[in-house]
Amino acid sequence: MIVDCHGHFTTVPTAHTEWRRTQLAAWESGLTPPPYPEIGDDEIAAALAPRQLAMMDERGIDVTLFSPQASAQGHHLGDAEVSLEWARRCNDLVHRATRLFPGRFVGVCQLPQSPGTSLENSVAELRRCVEELGFVGCNLNPDPSGGSWDSPALTDEYWYPLYQAMVDLDVPAMVHVSASANPAVHTTGAYYLNADTTVVMQLLAGDLFADLPALRLVVPHGGGAAPYHWGRFRGLAAMLDRPTPADGLLGNLFFDTCVYHQAGIDLLTRVVPASNLVFGSEMIGAVRVEDPETGHHFDDTRRYLDACALTAAELAQVFAGNARRVYPRMP
Amino acid sequence: MIVDCHGHFTTVPTAHTEWRRTQLAAWESGLTPPPYPEIGDDEIAAALAPRQLAMMDERGIDVTLFSPQASAQGHHLGDAEVSLEWARRCNDLVHRATRLFPGRFVGVCQLPQSPGTSLENSVAELRRCVEELGFVGCNLNPDPSGGSWDSPALTDEYWYPLYQAMVDLDVPAMVHVSASANPAVHTTGAYYLNADTTVVMQLLAGDLFADLPALRLVVPHGGGAAPYHWGRFRGLAAMLDRPTPADGLLGNLFFDTCVYHQAGIDLLTRVVPASNLVFGSEMIGAVRVEDPETGHHFDDTRRYLDACALTAAELAQVFAGNARRVYPRMP
């Protein structure tokens, strides 16, 4: 059994993406957006079967925890109302995918965050997705500005209403930014990884998990730079008079395995206990090509795990067991 | 022979730091700053001998390429004139350290960058430091705003006058940000690493080294997240139709070894060719404590290198040979 905890619906029907374009254009002009288009089940199936599903089959991935495309969530665009409408449309589309391919996709929702606004809409949309649509988690954007980092750190009470809802519903968040709004900071080559690192440091310096011991967060892309610099983080924890990362973070924090080469996965599995790793590939995502050195896709992360030093029992945890603990609402 | 390419003067005499405080206060009030204080040679020696030099001796480090404290460079504070005066004072102090302990410290200069201004002052200060003070390189801040990343990418022609001066003088730059001006982004636990990653991605996406084949840049902190995510960077290069990192970057780009645990150094030395690594510890810097798991300082990076899989010949390159190539003006 293999559960991929990190998949985004990146191959959506064109009509969905086109509507987003018109929604933002309407907002910029102060107009009402056109109605959301009719999209047939056949279009959704056609968007998934030959690509996402075919690749899951090819790689032996049974289930993907599926959320709207991260870079398209665009919380910095429009306003709170625009974000709410867009999040609902995206989540409804993911929901339809989960209904069309039951057992293969499980929903993880986009939150209608909007810079400088409260998390009220996000809490409501999380509840709708979990209670009405059967979703099992959410993507939480720690920097909805697209790069300014002007939201409070994730350890700040600003975020607590959302955390409380997550705890009540027993769902985790994957902490994942959307597209970079800054041309100097590449979205998938810098901003994503930087956000992961920034968030691990925020958590290390704060008291969040002592305050909310039932909260669970997943940091994607193998934790950004954190496992590679685990000694730095252990040392900074000591200098800040904080618990070690192992004591202070690993009861509540998980890393996915979206690291696209063998040496990286070997480091990750050496540094972070297997109990804190959830299998992820972010397929179909940032890196869609084959590695000429191996002849396999860079994001075929199962291969690196199969070849790493973990025992069979540990691998079973990483491939599925931990996902069941982190996402207990998964069917 | 061991050359530490990454040391900052973090234990400066109090009078130097205190003058900076008054300089900034004067600028904020529109006043003239007080004169820079007299600082005796004995004060400078006392700031170095029992700490930096003693630790170099303890670790077997012969020479440190020594620059002003990174987090105190503060290019985002004050204006261009404030930055120029501060950079000169800091560089002069480093110069005095190099004269007091000849053969142990070699100067690397701070540049008087200031957001939104030209690099004219930086070029002039680089020339002064190299031609008059015997410095062998510079620190280049890719984000002098302290976190906004509103400067052009390092591949932009904005930076070319400085690069041209570096090539003329045959000196490299270590690409190193100063303190984070954003409370959500921790300086040494996030901003430094994020900057390293961002810059590697900027270089990967651009044509800088094809344009200026004699330019040499050093990315500190083991390249941020880049070596850990080397597969991602190789894949993104392919997707962007760019040369591989090996072909496009490694003729001109070097990483230091400021990675504070064995697993991290093992990854770095496995992924990046030994010819592209320069020994660094950033001692006395971000992490000043001992690792309770080893009983040695986290930043005693020589130990991790001694224990890694490199051959003796490769280690000799990393400890000193590469530094001589990258910093050819080193005496």
XYZ file of C-alpha atoms in Angstrom:
662
model
C 0.000 0.000 0.000
C 1.414 3.365 -1.050
C -0.204 6.683 -0.237
C 1.187 9.788 -1.907
C 0.455 12.610 0.534
C 1.471 15.349 -1.855
C -0.373 15.585 -5.152
C -1.922 18.677 -6.692
C -4.498 18.750 -9.479
C -2.156 20.395 -12.005
C -3.854 19.082 -15.149
C -7.270 20.683 -14.650
C -9.629 21.203 -17.581
C -8.839 24.401 -19.469
C -12.253 25.884 -18.690
C -11.383 25.958 -14.983
C -8.125 27.859 -15.527
C -9.778 30.132 -18.058
C -12.500 31.029 -15.567
C -9.864 32.005 -13.012
C -8.356 34.358 -15.558
C -11.712 36.019 -16.151
C -12.431 36.117 -12.418
C -9.249 38.104 -11.769
C -9.800 40.347 -14.790
C -13.312 41.120 -13.560
C -12.018 41.925 -10.083
C -9.412 44.268 -11.494
C -12.098 46.073 -13.482
C -14.562 46.150 -10.598
C -16.979 43.914 -12.511
C -18.869 40.759 -11.590
C -17.076 37.634 -12.804
C -18.819 35.452 -15.377
C -20.526 32.317 -14.070
C -18.289 29.316 -13.466
C -18.493 27.048 -16.521
C -20.120 23.667 -16.788
C -17.368 21.049 -16.780
C -18.354 17.488 -17.658
C -17.287 14.413 -15.734
C -15.727 13.213 -18.963
C -13.492 16.278 -19.058
C -12.319 15.690 -15.500
C -11.717 12.010 -16.196
C -9.814 12.887 -19.354
C -7.676 15.297 -17.374
C -6.699 12.588 -14.894
C -6.843 9.110 -16.426
C -4.085 9.300 -19.034
C -1.685 11.292 -16.898
C -1.990 11.446 -13.098
C -3.712 8.097 -12.749
C -1.585 6.383 -15.372
C 1.569 7.543 -13.603
C 0.229 6.469 -10.214
C -0.392 3.009 -11.698
C 3.020 2.929 -13.307
C 4.701 3.785 -9.999
C 2.505 1.602 -7.795
C 0.893 4.512 -5.950
C -2.498 3.390 -4.674
C -3.891 6.640 -3.331
C -2.998 10.303 -3.758
C -4.006 12.937 -1.235
C -5.076 15.437 -3.816
C -5.299 19.196 -3.445
C -5.737 22.104 -5.845
C -2.608 23.202 -7.704
C -0.378 25.002 -5.209
C 1.053 27.641 -7.518
C -2.442 28.460 -8.830
C -3.984 29.057 -5.400
C -2.674 32.636 -5.648
C -3.830 33.947 -2.290
C -2.130 37.259 -3.012
C -4.369 37.918 -6.022
C -7.741 39.620 -5.785
C -9.293 40.006 -2.344
C -10.918 37.841 0.314
C -14.079 37.358 -1.711
C -12.127 36.397 -4.830
C -10.063 33.916 -2.817
C -13.165 32.406 -1.257
C -14.892 31.844 -4.574
C -11.729 30.455 -6.183
C -10.987 28.123 -3.268
C -14.546 26.738 -3.385
C -14.355 26.126 -7.132
C -10.968 24.437 -6.819
C -12.044 22.298 -3.893
C -15.267 21.301 -5.632
C -13.242 20.235 -8.661
C -10.975 18.091 -6.485
C -14.075 16.663 -4.833
C -15.429 15.604 -8.214
C -12.106 13.880 -8.940
C -12.388 11.955 -5.682
C -15.944 10.859 -6.617
C -14.971 9.861 -10.131
C -12.049 7.730 -8.960
C -13.027 6.539 -5.495
C -10.181 5.016 -3.563
C -7.578 6.632 -5.798
C -7.929 10.277 -4.787
C -8.683 11.675 -1.340
C -9.337 15.390 -1.003
C -7.086 17.965 0.670
C -8.436 21.491 0.465
C -7.187 24.895 -0.530
C -7.974 27.586 2.032
C -9.419 30.962 0.957
C -6.648 32.917 2.661
C -6.180 36.544 1.714
C -3.368 38.741 3.058
C -4.285 40.845 6.053
C -7.701 39.278 6.577
C -8.942 36.984 9.328
C -9.016 33.213 8.953
C -12.791 33.054 9.345
C -13.395 32.087 5.708
C -10.632 29.519 5.889
C -12.140 27.870 8.949
C -15.549 27.739 7.260
C -14.159 26.304 4.027
C -12.123 23.735 5.948
C -15.275 22.629 7.786
C -17.257 22.436 4.541
C -14.572 20.374 2.812
C -14.049 17.978 5.702
C -17.648 17.601 6.884
C -19.471 17.760 3.565
C -16.925 16.645 0.961
C -14.952 14.054 2.905
C -11.605 15.843 2.711
C -8.890 14.782 5.135
C -6.580 17.798 5.389
C -5.730 21.226 4.052
C -2.936 23.210 2.471
C -1.993 26.119 4.705
C -0.111 29.034 3.140
C 2.296 30.577 5.689
C 2.871 33.585 3.398
C -0.317 34.430 1.475
C 1.373 37.599 0.204
C 3.407 35.631 -2.320
C 6.771 36.542 -0.848
C 6.571 39.510 1.523
C 6.302 37.325 4.633
C 4.158 39.988 6.249
C 1.868 37.529 8.024
C 2.719 36.636 11.609
C 4.861 33.536 12.145
C 2.902 30.275 12.234
C 3.422 30.216 15.987
C 1.400 33.416 16.405
C -2.116 33.387 17.816
C -3.368 34.839 14.546
C -3.437 31.268 13.231
C -5.033 29.659 16.272
C -8.686 29.721 15.113
C -7.654 27.611 12.135
C -5.520 25.307 14.264
C -8.425 24.853 16.671
C -10.676 23.823 13.797
C -8.012 21.425 12.515
C -7.740 19.827 15.952
C -11.524 19.620 16.296
C -11.798 17.965 12.890
C -8.673 15.842 13.452
C -7.053 16.927 10.177
C -3.503 18.127 9.504
C -2.232 20.925 7.282
C 0.501 20.702 4.720
C 2.289 24.048 4.970
C 2.701 25.103 1.351
C 3.066 28.514 -0.248
C 1.588 29.402 -3.625
C 3.357 31.134 -6.512
C 6.061 33.691 -5.891
C 4.963 37.217 -6.740
C 8.617 38.257 -6.937
C 10.551 37.727 -10.176
C 13.843 37.440 -8.257
C 12.546 34.416 -6.317
C 11.701 31.415 -8.496
C 8.519 29.675 -7.402
C 9.479 26.014 -7.459
C 13.260 26.398 -7.330
C 13.472 28.830 -4.430
C 10.241 30.097 -2.871
C 8.787 26.670 -2.059
C 12.003 25.476 -0.432
C 12.566 28.776 1.368
C 9.072 28.678 2.821
C 9.633 25.176 4.161
C 12.863 26.261 5.842
C 11.358 29.456 7.206
C 8.454 27.576 8.746
C 10.640 24.952 10.418
C 12.617 27.799 12.005
C 9.412 29.576 13.093
C 8.223 26.393 14.765
C 11.610 25.785 16.379
C 11.607 29.270 17.908
C 8.018 29.117 19.175
C 5.727 27.215 21.503
C 3.021 26.102 19.133
C 3.085 22.380 19.744
C 3.359 22.788 23.516
C 0.221 24.918 23.276
C -1.648 22.636 20.862
C -0.273 19.125 21.354
C -2.872 17.566 19.044
C -1.937 19.754 16.058
C -0.186 18.076 13.143
C 1.701 19.871 10.359
C 3.428 18.468 7.294
C 6.341 20.382 5.765
C 6.698 19.463 2.089
C 9.732 19.147 -0.196
C 11.586 17.114 2.365
C 11.562 20.026 4.814
C 13.249 22.544 2.493
C 16.800 22.985 3.774
C 16.078 21.830 7.329
C 17.215 18.189 7.308
C 20.364 19.098 5.351
C 21.095 21.694 8.032
C 19.774 19.657 10.963
C 22.937 20.375 12.970
C 22.404 24.120 12.510
C 18.802 23.750 13.681
C 19.829 21.658 16.678
C 22.451 24.241 17.548
C 20.090 27.189 17.111
C 17.537 25.447 19.331
C 20.181 25.220 22.057
C 21.217 28.850 21.575
C 17.585 29.969 21.781
C 17.091 27.828 24.885
C 14.450 25.796 23.104
C 13.868 22.033 23.218
C 15.794 20.005 20.642
C 14.006 19.638 17.307
C 13.416 16.001 18.203
C 11.743 16.909 21.492
C 10.046 20.123 20.459
C 8.931 19.402 16.923
C 8.840 15.750 15.974
C 5.785 14.899 18.027
C 3.720 17.035 15.672
C 5.756 17.762 12.566
C 6.169 15.555 9.527
C 8.207 15.889 6.346
C 7.249 14.560 2.957
C 9.706 12.823 0.633
C 9.610 15.232 -2.320
C 13.371 15.210 -2.765
C 14.348 14.316 -6.288
C 17.583 12.380 -6.115
C 19.007 9.436 -4.217
C 21.545 11.380 -2.138
C 18.812 13.696 -0.872
C 16.500 10.873 0.175
C 19.426 9.098 1.792
C 20.114 12.191 3.880
C 16.455 12.696 4.761
C 15.987 9.113 5.920
C 19.255 9.234 7.860
C 18.420 12.448 9.708
C 14.661 12.368 10.265
C 13.140 9.347 12.005
C 11.026 7.170 9.709
C 8.070 7.847 12.000
C 8.123 11.488 10.858
C 8.205 10.901 7.110
C 5.197 10.650 4.818
C 5.626 9.531 1.243
C 5.162 12.303 -1.295
C 6.150 12.940 -4.895
C 4.285 16.125 -5.889
C 3.626 14.356 -9.165
C 2.532 15.923 -11.578
C 4.319 19.014 -10.350
C 7.413 21.145 -10.464
C 9.752 18.716 -12.194
C 8.100 16.723 -14.950
C 11.063 15.409 -16.873
C 13.194 12.302 -16.770
C 16.624 12.267 -15.240
C 19.010 11.377 -18.054
C 21.327 9.838 -15.452
C 18.721 7.275 -14.331
C 16.202 7.138 -17.167
C 13.398 7.674 -14.640
C 11.388 10.731 -13.725
C 13.069 12.981 -11.177
C 9.846 12.975 -9.148
C 9.559 9.177 -9.033
C 10.501 9.338 -5.369
C 9.399 5.776 -4.659
C 12.568 4.541 -6.393
C 14.858 6.489 -4.080
C 13.003 5.188 -1.038
C 13.129 1.606 -2.289
C 16.900 2.034 -2.640
C 17.556 3.780 0.701
C 18.705 2.233 3.963
C 15.306 2.033 5.681
C 14.076 -1.396 6.767
C 10.967 -2.912 5.208
C 8.989 -2.061 8.330
C 10.158 1.546 8.245
C 9.373 1.816 4.552
C 5.847 0.549 5.208
C 5.456 3.343 7.757
C 6.689 5.956 5.287
C 4.620 4.634 2.381
C 1.325 4.337 4.245
C 1.381 3.793 8.006
C 2.347 7.331 8.942
C -0.202 8.778 6.528
C -2.921 6.901 8.407
C -1.727 8.468 11.670
C -1.320 11.970 10.253
C -4.516 11.893 8.170
C -6.780 9.669 10.332
C -9.904 10.618 8.378
C -8.454 8.921 5.311
C -10.905 6.140 4.342
C 47.322 23.704 5.404
C 43.745 24.713 6.191
C 42.152 27.926 4.964
C 38.759 28.851 6.382
C 37.100 30.898 3.639
C 34.190 31.993 5.782
C 34.961 33.911 8.945
C 33.379 37.170 10.086
C 34.743 39.527 12.730
C 31.898 38.919 15.186
C 33.815 39.788 18.359
C 34.651 43.402 17.529
C 35.534 45.885 20.273
C 32.429 47.381 21.867
C 33.381 50.886 20.785
C 32.973 49.880 17.127
C 29.454 48.504 17.633
C 28.529 51.437 19.838
C 29.629 53.898 17.144
C 27.372 52.139 14.624
C 24.452 52.622 17.009
C 25.163 56.329 17.253
C 25.715 56.573 13.494
C 22.235 55.183 12.811
C 20.647 57.290 15.556
C 22.248 60.405 14.087
C 20.985 59.530 10.613
C 17.466 59.020 11.907
C 17.578 62.435 13.565
C 19.165 64.149 10.579
C 22.321 64.886 12.583
C 26.019 64.408 11.889
C 27.324 61.208 13.500
C 29.979 61.545 16.194
C 33.571 60.875 15.133
C 34.611 57.229 14.934
C 36.356 56.313 18.194
C 40.025 55.603 18.713
C 40.418 51.834 19.101
C 43.795 50.553 20.278
C 45.671 47.658 18.747
C 45.515 46.024 22.151
C 41.712 46.117 22.043
C 41.656 44.471 18.624
C 44.157 41.850 19.712
C 42.149 41.180 22.860
C 39.016 40.734 20.754
C 40.698 38.086 18.618
C 43.464 36.266 20.478
C 41.510 34.461 23.189
C 38.568 33.540 20.975
C 38.823 33.482 17.174
C 42.557 32.807 17.082
C 42.450 30.346 19.959
C 39.714 28.374 18.252
C 41.556 28.450 14.933
C 44.589 27.004 16.722
C 42.489 24.402 18.493
C 40.969 23.273 15.208
C 44.134 23.466 13.134
C 42.919 26.315 10.926
C 45.940 28.197 9.595
C 44.269 31.127 7.865
C 40.811 32.661 7.961
C 39.473 34.795 5.135
C 38.011 37.414 7.407
C 35.192 39.821 6.640
C 33.041 42.164 8.716
C 30.172 40.531 10.606
C 27.507 39.608 8.058
C 24.431 40.300 10.156
C 25.848 43.694 11.201
C 26.491 44.914 7.651
C 22.846 46.071 7.604
C 22.688 47.423 4.081
C 18.987 48.161 4.539
C 19.699 50.640 7.355
C 20.414 54.314 6.772
C 21.225 55.433 3.248
C 24.060 55.125 0.750
C 26.277 57.545 2.654
C 25.678 55.736 5.948
C 26.488 52.408 4.291
C 29.655 53.786 2.744
C 30.986 55.155 6.014
C 30.066 51.974 7.903
C 31.610 49.695 5.278
C 34.862 51.679 5.363
C 35.038 51.542 9.157
C 34.334 47.810 9.182
C 36.829 47.078 6.436
C 39.484 49.189 8.108
C 38.961 47.251 11.322
C 39.365 43.950 9.487
C 42.479 45.373 7.837
C 43.967 46.151 11.252
C 43.266 42.556 12.308
C 45.129 41.288 9.243
C 48.117 43.523 10.112
C 48.134 42.519 13.763
C 48.095 38.806 12.946
C 49.830 38.503 9.581
C 49.390 35.142 7.947
C 46.417 34.286 10.137
C 43.775 36.647 8.747
C 43.315 37.746 5.146
C 40.771 40.467 4.412
C 37.460 40.082 2.589
C 35.490 43.288 2.364
C 31.987 44.462 3.079
C 30.465 46.456 0.219
C 28.627 49.731 0.870
C 25.477 48.546 -0.869
C 22.276 50.467 -0.269
C 18.889 49.435 -1.702
C 17.922 51.118 -4.933
C 21.272 52.828 -5.469
C 23.986 52.158 -8.022
C 26.990 49.979 -7.277
C 29.454 52.827 -7.840
C 30.396 53.089 -4.156
C 30.755 49.324 -3.948
C 33.125 49.230 -6.888
C 35.221 52.014 -5.367
C 35.346 50.369 -1.939
C 36.241 47.010 -3.474
C 39.122 48.656 -5.340
C 40.312 50.433 -2.201
C 40.229 47.242 -0.150
C 41.959 45.094 -2.763
C 44.497 47.595 -4.068
C 45.327 49.470 -0.872
C 44.518 47.035 1.950
C 45.469 43.712 0.371
C 41.995 42.171 0.553
C 41.306 39.136 -1.620
C 37.513 39.090 -2.054
C 34.223 40.630 -1.037
C 30.871 39.769 0.469
C 28.106 40.555 -1.989
C 24.575 40.982 -0.639
C 22.025 39.760 -3.218
C 19.170 41.339 -1.217
C 20.349 44.559 0.458
C 16.751 45.265 1.490
C 16.937 42.713 4.288
C 14.230 40.452 2.902
C 12.137 42.152 0.234
C 14.189 40.756 -2.636
C 13.455 43.893 -4.627
C 16.881 44.035 -6.261
C 17.270 42.469 -9.694
C 18.444 38.856 -9.806
C 22.212 38.435 -9.667
C 22.134 37.616 -13.365
C 20.856 41.097 -14.196
C 23.089 43.721 -15.772
C 22.546 45.920 -12.720
C 25.349 43.949 -11.055
C 27.746 43.945 -13.996
C 29.866 46.985 -13.035
C 30.752 45.188 -9.811
C 31.388 41.909 -11.599
C 33.634 43.680 -14.076
C 35.670 45.140 -11.219
C 35.892 41.709 -9.581
C 37.155 40.190 -12.816
C 39.652 43.035 -13.323
C 40.960 42.587 -9.778
C 40.757 38.786 -9.971
C 38.748 38.476 -6.749
C 35.599 36.448 -6.030
C 32.488 37.359 -4.044
C 30.877 35.316 -1.342
C 27.154 35.887 -1.831
C 25.886 36.562 1.676
C 22.878 38.497 2.936
C 22.913 40.545 6.118
C 20.315 40.467 8.904
C 16.674 39.808 8.168
C 14.509 42.898 8.603
C 11.450 40.652 8.868
C 10.539 39.117 12.233
C 8.852 36.150 10.506
C 12.125 35.162 8.831
C 14.910 34.233 11.258
C 18.288 35.606 10.188
C 20.590 32.634 10.669
C 17.978 29.855 10.674
C 16.069 30.870 7.561
C 17.134 34.036 5.735
C 20.759 33.038 5.198
C 19.831 29.610 3.854
C 16.973 30.971 1.763
C 19.251 33.539 0.164
C 21.737 30.845 -0.790
C 18.995 28.769 -2.412
C 17.455 31.757 -4.175
C 20.789 32.765 -5.655
C 21.616 29.289 -6.943
C 18.246 29.282 -8.700
C 18.845 32.775 -10.129
C 22.171 31.625 -11.524
C 20.656 28.422 -12.894
C 17.993 30.376 -14.769
C 20.361 32.995 -16.201
C 23.379 33.417 -18.413
C 25.785 35.138 -16.087
C 28.731 32.779 -16.315
C 28.424 32.431 -20.076
C 28.648 36.229 -20.205
C 31.473 36.564 -17.679
C 33.437 33.328 -17.751
C 36.143 34.669 -15.419
C 33.681 35.540 -12.630
C 33.804 33.423 -9.467
C 31.084 33.306 -6.800
C 30.986 31.391 -3.526
C 27.627 30.394 -2.054
C 27.955 29.929 1.702
C 26.232 27.573 4.143
C 26.835 24.608 1.907
C 24.669 26.140 -0.819
C 21.523 26.557 1.311
C 19.090 23.886 0.165
C 20.630 23.413 -3.284
C 22.809 20.313 -2.840
C 20.073 18.558 -0.828
C 17.693 19.277 -3.718
C 20.253 18.806 -6.494
C 17.859 16.540 -8.403
C 15.215 19.267 -8.362
C 17.757 21.775 -9.655
C 18.937 19.403 -12.362
C 15.326 18.797 -13.361
C 14.430 22.486 -13.343
C 17.468 23.234 -15.504
C 16.174 20.722 -18.042
C 12.639 22.144 -17.883
C 13.979 25.675 -18.386
C 16.135 24.464 -21.280
C 19.264 25.509 -19.440
C 22.601 23.687 -19.205
C 22.887 21.213 -16.343
C 24.115 22.730 -13.071
C 27.397 20.904 -13.639
C 27.867 22.445 -17.079
C 26.296 25.845 -16.470
C 27.388 26.643 -12.920
C 30.270 24.603 -11.618
C 32.920 26.301 -13.724
C 32.375 29.464 -11.705
C 30.383 28.604 -8.582
C 31.742 27.250 -5.312
C 30.068 26.156 -2.085
C 31.547 26.452 1.363
C 31.293 23.692 3.963
C 29.307 25.513 6.657
C 27.003 22.568 7.283
C 26.942 21.616 10.928
C 26.507 17.866 11.090
C 28.086 14.780 9.592
C 25.103 13.736 7.443
C 24.981 17.164 5.821
C 28.678 17.193 4.956
C 28.385 13.626 3.668
C 25.617 14.756 1.317
C 27.492 17.868 0.212
C 30.668 15.945 -0.602
C 28.681 13.250 -2.392
C 26.735 15.663 -4.591
C 29.118 18.537 -5.316
C 32.535 17.735 -6.822
C 35.429 18.327 -4.423
C 36.810 20.854 -6.902
C 33.833 23.107 -6.138
C 34.060 23.067 -2.350
C 35.984 25.534 -0.199
C 36.418 24.876 3.483
C 34.378 27.163 5.715
C 33.096 27.127 9.275
C 31.652 30.621 9.855
C 33.299 30.404 13.243
C 32.595 32.460 15.440
C 29.129 32.795 14.004
C 25.553 31.635 14.053
C 25.963 28.492 16.123
C 28.431 28.877 18.973
C 27.561 25.924 21.170
C 28.723 22.355 21.481
C 26.724 19.471 20.123
C 25.838 17.333 23.132
C 25.772 14.311 20.821
C 29.446 14.709 19.842
C 30.946 16.905 22.559
C 32.348 19.197 19.850
C 31.203 22.537 18.534
C 28.527 22.303 15.843
C 30.596 24.657 13.676
C 33.782 22.580 13.936
C 33.269 21.563 10.328
C 36.785 20.211 9.918
C 35.754 17.139 11.928
C 32.935 16.264 9.540
C 35.252 16.649 6.558
C 37.949 14.515 8.168
C 35.284 11.817 8.653
C 33.676 12.019 5.207
C 34.353 9.854 2.167
C 36.688 12.241 0.311
C 40.186 11.047 -0.479
C 43.200 12.747 1.071
C 43.904 14.502 -2.205
C 40.328 15.761 -2.440
C 40.413 16.938 1.162
C 43.582 18.882 0.476
C 41.745 20.621 -2.367
C 38.811 21.480 -0.112
C 40.967 22.607 2.813
C 43.302 24.846 0.824
C 43.884 24.101 -2.855
C 40.547 25.372 -4.087
C 40.831 28.505 -1.966
C 44.071 29.329 -3.766
C 42.272 28.999 -7.108
C 39.175 30.947 -6.036
C 41.084 33.631 -4.125
C 44.321 33.862 -6.159
C 45.381 37.105 -4.472
C 45.684 35.243 -1.175
C 49.314 35.623 -0.049
